[in-house]
């Protein structure tokens, strides 16, 4: 009987912790909702494709400059396999099982590599990070760990004339 009470007690404590984590996650989402707002929609015309699609893992989107302050609004906080493609008008991030993220060219402030992002730590320069401004004006960092890291230099190369807003980084915020 004593053992049964211990098991019931431990299950109750575990359930309490799970409930508290869920409640905290929901509170954080409510607090971030105003600063995140609605994401940009994918335009009908993307322009010419500048870089071949890159497959990998979407590591999440964080509030800049904190690499661990993950955005939990909607499905932005969930990791997913994804395909990243660069177009004249912006960057398209197609995630499996989640909404597409469109990053307009004029919103991009930097594209750089980092060691870690959104709680995911890799080898040096293992994560491609895109810093951009949401329509609300909030700066965010979107992380992507590519399957083929040899494509990173093409992504972080300085922008061509007529494509303002992209710069290489090295910011370890």
XYZ file of N, CA and C in Angstrom:
519
model
N 0.821 -1.198 0.000
C 0.000 0.000 0.000
C 0.864 1.260 0.000
N 1.934 1.224 0.771
C 2.806 2.396 0.850
C 3.442 2.696 -0.516
N 3.859 1.640 -1.202
C 4.463 1.806 -2.525
C 3.451 2.422 -3.506
N 2.220 2.008 -3.442
C 1.179 2.544 -4.315
C 0.988 4.039 -4.071
N 1.004 4.447 -2.817
C 0.870 5.872 -2.494
C 2.050 6.672 -3.049
N 3.257 6.114 -2.976
C 4.437 6.784 -3.530
C 4.306 6.947 -5.049
N 3.856 5.901 -5.708
C 3.691 5.961 -7.165
C 2.632 7.002 -7.531
N 1.515 6.996 -6.847
C 0.455 7.972 -7.107
C 0.970 9.386 -6.858
N 1.736 9.567 -5.793
C 2.313 10.878 -5.480
C 3.272 11.359 -6.560
N 4.137 10.465 -7.031
C 5.089 10.840 -8.080
C 4.379 11.161 -9.393
N 3.359 10.397 -9.736
C 2.587 10.679 -10.949
C 1.895 12.037 -10.823
N 1.375 12.346 -9.645
C 0.712 13.630 -9.426
C 1.705 14.786 -9.556
N 2.904 14.631 -9.004
C 3.932 15.673 -9.113
C 4.343 15.854 -10.577
N 4.523 14.749 -11.295
C 4.874 14.819 -12.711
C 3.777 15.542 -13.497
N 2.521 15.192 -13.247
C 1.398 15.833 -13.938
C 1.353 17.330 -13.620
N 1.652 17.693 -12.383
C 1.684 19.103 -11.997
C 2.755 19.853 -12.789
N 3.946 19.272 -12.914
C 5.020 19.911 -13.675
C 4.650 20.063 -15.149
N 4.049 19.061 -15.727
C 3.623 19.145 -17.132
C 2.591 20.254 -17.298
N 1.638 20.340 -16.394
C 0.614 21.372 -16.455
C 1.233 22.766 -16.306
N 2.191 22.920 -15.392
C 2.846 24.214 -15.200
C 3.649 24.624 -16.440
N 4.319 23.678 -17.081
C 5.065 23.986 -18.308
C 4.111 24.429 -19.415
N 2.997 23.735 -19.557
C 2.005 24.087 -20.572
C 1.453 25.490 -20.312
N 1.129 25.764 -19.063
C 0.591 27.066 -18.689
C 1.600 28.182 -18.966
N 2.858 27.938 -18.662
C 3.919 28.907 -18.912
C 4.088 29.168 -20.407
N 4.028 28.117 -21.214
C 4.155 28.241 -22.669
C 3.022 29.099 -23.228
N 1.800 28.866 -22.741
C 0.641 29.632 -23.214
C 0.748 31.108 -22.797
N 1.219 31.371 -21.578
C 1.384 32.745 -21.102
C 2.425 33.471 -21.950
N 3.508 32.787 -22.258
C 4.562 33.372 -23.086
C 4.024 33.708 -24.483
N 3.198 32.840 -25.034
C 2.602 33.091 -26.352
C 1.713 34.331 -26.317
N 0.935 34.493 -25.268
C 0.076 35.679 -25.146
C 0.921 36.950 -25.058
N 2.028 36.898 -24.315
C 2.890 38.067 -24.168
C 3.575 38.433 -25.481
N 3.942 37.448 -26.284
C 4.652 37.705 -27.536
C 3.719 38.058 -28.696
N 2.449 37.749 -28.578
C 1.509 37.914 -29.699
C 1.500 39.333 -30.258
N 1.516 40.347 -29.414
C 1.460 41.731 -29.892
C 2.729 42.129 -30.635
N 3.885 41.691 -30.157
C 5.132 42.086 -30.819
C 5.377 41.306 -32.106
N 4.790 40.119 -32.227
C 4.977 39.314 -33.435
C 3.942 39.677 -34.495
N 2.686 39.731 -34.128
C 1.633 40.072 -35.090
C 1.494 39.033 -36.190
N 0.994 39.464 -37.340
C 0.816 38.575 -38.491
C 2.094 38.528 -39.315
N 2.415 37.344 -39.799
C 3.592 37.178 -40.649
C 3.272 37.628 -42.067
N 4.292 38.041 -42.828
C 4.061 38.419 -44.225
C 3.527 37.233 -45.027
N 2.643 37.519 -45.964
C 2.105 36.458 -46.818
C 3.002 36.283 -48.043
N 2.992 35.084 -48.577
C 3.796 34.780 -49.764
C 3.159 35.482 -50.961
N 3.929 36.324 -51.674
C 3.352 37.014 -52.834
C 3.126 36.055 -53.999
N 2.263 36.461 -54.915
C 1.980 35.627 -56.090
C 3.219 35.500 -56.973
N 3.993 36.573 -57.077
C 5.203 36.579 -57.910
C 6.425 36.699 -56.998
N 7.262 35.667 -56.982
C 8.442 35.646 -56.112
C 9.679 36.234 -56.777
N 9.642 36.407 -58.083
C 10.826 36.855 -58.805
C 11.682 35.659 -59.177
N 12.815 35.936 -59.784
C 13.714 34.860 -60.219
C 14.337 34.163 -59.015
N 14.563 32.883 -59.159
C 15.216 32.104 -58.102
C 16.713 32.406 -58.149
N 17.263 32.893 -57.027
C 18.675 33.273 -56.980
C 19.569 32.149 -56.475
N 19.044 31.321 -55.569
C 19.808 30.197 -55.027
C 18.963 28.935 -55.091
N 19.620 27.828 -55.350
C 18.931 26.537 -55.387
C 18.332 26.233 -54.013
N 17.230 25.497 -53.954
C 16.658 25.115 -52.664
C 17.664 24.325 -51.824
N 17.673 24.619 -50.540
C 18.550 23.946 -49.592
C 17.679 23.220 -48.583
N 17.908 21.940 -48.387
C 17.123 21.182 -47.407
C 17.845 21.176 -46.070
N 17.066 21.011 -45.005
C 17.659 20.979 -43.678
C 16.607 21.023 -42.595
N 16.995 21.577 -41.449
C 16.130 21.649 -40.276
C 15.888 23.102 -39.904
N 14.619 23.502 -39.858
C 14.243 24.813 -39.336
C 14.368 24.709 -37.827
N 15.245 25.523 -37.228
C 15.478 25.409 -35.782
C 14.567 26.298 -34.961
N 13.892 27.234 -35.605
C 12.980 28.101 -34.885
C 13.273 29.561 -35.168
N 12.429 30.419 -34.628
C 12.600 31.862 -34.754
C 12.656 32.442 -33.353
N 13.625 33.323 -33.124
C 13.819 33.924 -31.808
C 13.721 35.442 -31.911
N 13.457 36.078 -30.775
C 13.483 37.534 -30.730
C 14.940 37.969 -30.725
N 15.322 38.810 -31.679
C 16.711 39.272 -31.780
C 16.990 40.250 -30.642
N 18.168 40.240 -30.092
C 19.351 39.489 -30.457
C 19.549 38.214 -29.632
N 18.558 37.792 -28.881
C 18.725 36.621 -28.011
C 18.552 35.320 -28.786
N 19.582 34.520 -28.860
C 19.532 33.278 -29.644
C 18.737 32.176 -28.948
N 18.317 32.406 -27.691
C 17.547 31.390 -26.974
C 16.106 31.801 -26.695
N 15.742 33.035 -26.958
C 14.393 33.527 -26.668
C 13.448 33.160 -27.812
N 13.086 31.890 -27.854
C 12.267 31.331 -28.932
C 10.866 31.948 -28.945
N 10.387 32.266 -30.144
C 9.020 32.760 -30.309
C 8.088 31.555 -30.272
N 7.068 31.631 -29.439
C 6.150 30.501 -29.286
C 4.778 30.793 -29.884
N 4.622 31.937 -30.535
C 3.355 32.292 -31.171
C 3.155 31.414 -32.402
N 1.963 30.869 -32.547
C 1.663 30.014 -33.697
C 2.577 28.802 -33.720
N 3.104 28.492 -34.901
C 3.996 27.333 -35.009
C 5.446 27.757 -35.252
N 5.778 29.013 -34.939
C 7.143 29.502 -35.153
C 8.163 28.855 -34.222
N 7.713 28.328 -33.098
C 8.636 27.751 -32.132
C 8.941 26.287 -32.342
N 8.293 25.651 -33.306
C 8.469 24.211 -33.491
C 9.479 23.908 -34.586
N 10.420 23.034 -34.273
C 11.394 22.600 -35.276
C 10.698 21.746 -36.324
N 11.229 21.804 -37.541
C 10.661 21.002 -38.633
C 11.689 20.871 -39.747
N 11.619 19.768 -40.471
C 12.439 19.678 -41.673
C 11.891 20.706 -42.655
N 12.784 21.290 -43.433
C 12.357 22.401 -44.276
C 13.220 22.528 -45.518
N 12.740 23.388 -46.417
C 13.486 23.718 -47.629
C 13.547 25.234 -47.725
N 14.750 25.748 -47.868
C 15.006 27.184 -47.907
C 15.403 27.573 -49.331
N 14.708 28.567 -49.906
C 14.983 28.992 -51.277
C 15.063 30.514 -51.331
N 16.059 31.033 -52.049
C 16.253 32.479 -52.195
C 15.711 32.947 -53.538
N 14.834 33.954 -53.490
C 14.261 34.570 -54.680
C 14.615 36.051 -54.701
N 14.376 36.715 -55.812
C 14.645 38.153 -55.916
C 13.875 38.949 -54.874
N 12.660 38.538 -54.591
C 11.801 39.306 -53.684
C 11.875 38.859 -52.236
N 12.672 37.818 -51.939
C 12.790 37.385 -50.555
C 13.212 35.939 -50.423
N 13.012 35.413 -49.226
C 13.396 34.039 -48.902
C 12.145 33.255 -48.527
N 12.003 32.085 -49.132
C 10.868 31.203 -48.867
C 11.349 30.021 -48.042
N 10.714 29.812 -46.897
C 11.045 28.702 -46.007
C 9.815 27.802 -45.914
N 9.884 26.663 -46.599
C 8.769 25.716 -46.623
C 9.042 24.619 -45.607
N 8.208 24.572 -44.560
C 8.404 23.614 -43.472
C 7.407 22.470 -43.574
N 7.874 21.264 -43.277
C 6.990 20.096 -43.265
C 6.075 20.166 -42.049
N 4.772 20.079 -42.280
C 3.802 20.061 -41.197
C 3.565 21.403 -40.539
N 4.015 22.486 -41.157
C 3.828 23.820 -40.583
C 3.625 24.826 -41.716
N 3.224 26.031 -41.342
C 2.985 27.070 -42.338
C 4.286 27.509 -43.000
N 4.166 27.962 -44.227
C 5.306 28.507 -44.968
C 5.672 29.861 -44.360
N 6.963 30.143 -44.270
C 7.427 31.450 -43.798
C 7.998 32.196 -45.000
N 7.488 33.410 -45.234
C 8.003 34.269 -46.289
C 8.740 35.431 -45.630
N 9.997 35.631 -46.024
C 10.809 36.723 -45.494
C 11.064 37.694 -46.645
N 10.342 38.828 -46.687
C 10.515 39.777 -47.788
C 11.934 40.351 -47.828
N 12.437 40.596 -49.015
C 13.793 41.114 -49.211
C 14.032 42.392 -48.412
N 13.060 43.295 -48.426
C 13.244 44.577 -47.741
C 13.264 44.443 -46.220
N 12.831 43.307 -45.694
C 12.829 43.077 -44.249
C 14.134 42.479 -43.739
N 14.936 41.918 -44.631
C 16.161 41.220 -44.229
C 17.241 42.231 -43.869
N 17.825 42.073 -42.681
C 18.904 42.969 -42.259
C 20.256 42.272 -42.234
N 20.288 40.945 -42.087
C 21.560 40.211 -42.093
C 21.308 38.728 -42.322
N 22.265 38.097 -42.972
C 22.278 36.642 -43.114
C 23.668 36.216 -42.682
N 23.746 35.360 -41.669
C 25.040 34.987 -41.106
C 25.002 33.548 -40.631
N 26.142 33.038 -40.239
C 26.199 31.710 -39.638
C 26.524 31.864 -38.162
N 26.013 30.951 -37.372
C 26.230 30.950 -35.931
C 26.483 29.532 -35.461
N 26.958 29.427 -34.239
C 27.178 28.111 -33.642
C 25.870 27.517 -33.119
N 24.991 28.372 -32.633
C 23.734 27.878 -32.080
C 22.589 28.839 -32.331
N 21.382 28.291 -32.229
C 20.184 29.109 -32.405
C 18.988 28.358 -31.842
N 18.142 29.070 -31.114
C 16.892 28.531 -30.567
C 17.123 27.245 -29.781
N 18.168 27.241 -28.973
C 18.460 26.079 -28.143
C 19.164 24.953 -28.870
N 19.438 25.108 -30.155
C 20.124 24.086 -30.951
C 21.571 24.536 -31.116
N 22.507 23.778 -30.536
C 23.923 24.117 -30.623
C 24.605 23.132 -31.558
N 25.365 23.672 -32.487
C 26.036 22.866 -33.506
C 27.534 23.143 -33.454
N 28.232 22.652 -34.456
C 29.634 23.000 -34.609
C 29.723 24.462 -35.023
N 30.918 25.006 -35.039
C 31.119 26.395 -35.419
C 30.499 26.663 -36.787
N 29.724 27.734 -36.891
C 29.039 28.128 -38.133
C 28.121 27.038 -38.667
N 27.475 26.310 -37.774
C 26.614 25.207 -38.182
C 25.180 25.589 -38.490
N 24.769 26.799 -38.089
C 23.387 27.227 -38.302
C 23.380 28.516 -39.122
N 22.571 28.548 -40.162
C 22.375 29.746 -40.969
C 21.277 30.560 -40.285
N 21.567 31.822 -39.964
C 20.610 32.665 -39.247
C 20.269 33.881 -40.104
N 18.973 34.096 -40.285
C 18.480 35.232 -41.068
C 17.832 36.213 -40.101
N 18.394 37.401 -39.992
C 17.781 38.441 -39.153
C 16.900 39.298 -40.052
N 15.659 39.502 -39.601
C 14.708 40.276 -40.387
C 13.702 40.949 -39.481
N 13.003 41.943 -40.049
C 12.003 42.692 -39.290
C 10.608 42.238 -39.678
N 9.819 41.954 -38.665
C 8.411 41.617 -38.875
C 7.647 42.883 -39.250
N 6.440 42.775 -39.797
C 5.646 43.969 -40.111
C 5.397 44.860 -38.887
N 5.457 44.291 -37.679
C 5.270 45.081 -36.461
C 6.512 45.890 -36.106
N 7.637 45.627 -36.785
C 8.890 46.318 -36.487
C 9.811 45.525 -35.573
N 9.338 44.414 -35.049
C 10.145 43.566 -34.168
C 11.199 42.825 -34.980
N 12.446 42.874 -34.513
C 13.521 42.139 -35.190
C 13.584 40.719 -34.657
N 13.675 39.767 -35.578
C 13.743 38.353 -35.211
C 14.878 37.672 -35.965
N 15.308 36.542 -35.443
C 16.306 35.695 -36.093
C 15.661 34.355 -36.400
N 15.723 33.942 -37.651
C 15.196 32.647 -38.065
C 16.376 31.739 -38.368
N 16.395 30.558 -37.735
C 17.522 29.646 -37.874
C 17.225 28.457 -38.770
N 18.264 28.026 -39.497
C 18.142 26.908 -40.421
C 19.466 26.145 -40.432
N 19.415 24.862 -40.122
C 20.609 24.011 -40.177
C 20.525 23.209 -41.465
N 21.328 23.586 -42.438
C 21.297 22.935 -43.738
C 21.933 21.556 -43.711
N 21.417 20.659 -44.548
C 22.023 19.333 -44.687
C 23.405 19.445 -45.326
N 23.573 20.430 -46.211
C 24.840 20.653 -46.908
C 25.368 22.035 -46.517
N 26.341 22.067 -45.627
C 26.875 23.345 -45.124
C 27.729 24.077 -46.165
N 28.089 23.406 -47.255
C 28.915 24.064 -48.275
C 28.149 25.153 -49.024
N 26.835 25.210 -48.869
C 26.049 26.252 -49.537
C 25.982 27.534 -48.707
N 26.420 27.498 -47.459
C 26.336 28.679 -46.592
C 27.034 29.915 -47.163
N 28.238 29.792 -47.757
C 28.873 31.002 -48.303
C 28.014 31.717 -49.350
N 27.275 30.990 -50.149
C 26.389 31.626 -51.135
C 25.272 32.393 -50.435
N 24.794 31.868 -49.319
C 23.722 32.531 -48.576
C 24.221 33.768 -47.839
N 25.454 33.742 -47.354
C 25.973 34.856 -46.560
C 26.756 35.867 -47.384
N 26.892 35.645 -48.690
C 27.616 36.584 -49.557
C 26.910 37.934 -49.551
N 27.689 39.025 -49.634
C 27.060 40.358 -49.682
C 26.066 40.439 -50.831
N 25.027 41.231 -50.614
C 23.963 41.322 -51.622
C 24.460 42.001 -52.889
N 23.820 41.641 -53.965
C 24.127 42.244 -55.259
C 23.489 43.623 -55.330
N 23.993 44.499 -56.205
C 23.356 45.807 -56.365
C 21.883 45.631 -56.733
N 21.064 46.468 -56.158
C 19.637 46.378 -56.429
C 18.907 45.444 -55.476
N 19.646 44.829 -54.555
C 19.036 43.961 -53.555
C 19.492 44.420 -52.176
N 18.981 45.538 -51.697
C 19.428 46.072 -50.421
C 18.973 45.211 -49.255
N 19.657 45.374 -48.151
C 19.207 44.778 -46.905
C 19.943 43.556 -46.447
N 20.669 42.863 -47.296
C 21.351 41.657 -46.858
C 22.805 41.981 -46.582
N 23.275 41.554 -45.444
C 24.678 41.745 -45.092
C 25.172 40.490 -44.422
N 26.441 40.287 -44.446
C 26.985 39.146 -43.722
C 27.158 39.556 -42.280
N 27.112 38.575 -41.415
C 27.220 38.865 -40.001
C 28.381 38.164 -39.378
N 28.213 37.792 -38.165
C 29.232 37.189 -37.346
C 28.836 37.524 -35.933
N 27.683 38.112 -35.828
C 27.097 38.529 -34.577
C 26.823 37.307 -33.721
N 27.337 37.279 -32.537
C 27.125 36.134 -31.655
C 26.178 36.484 -30.533
N 25.214 37.301 -30.811
C 24.272 37.757 -29.792
C 23.615 36.637 -29.060
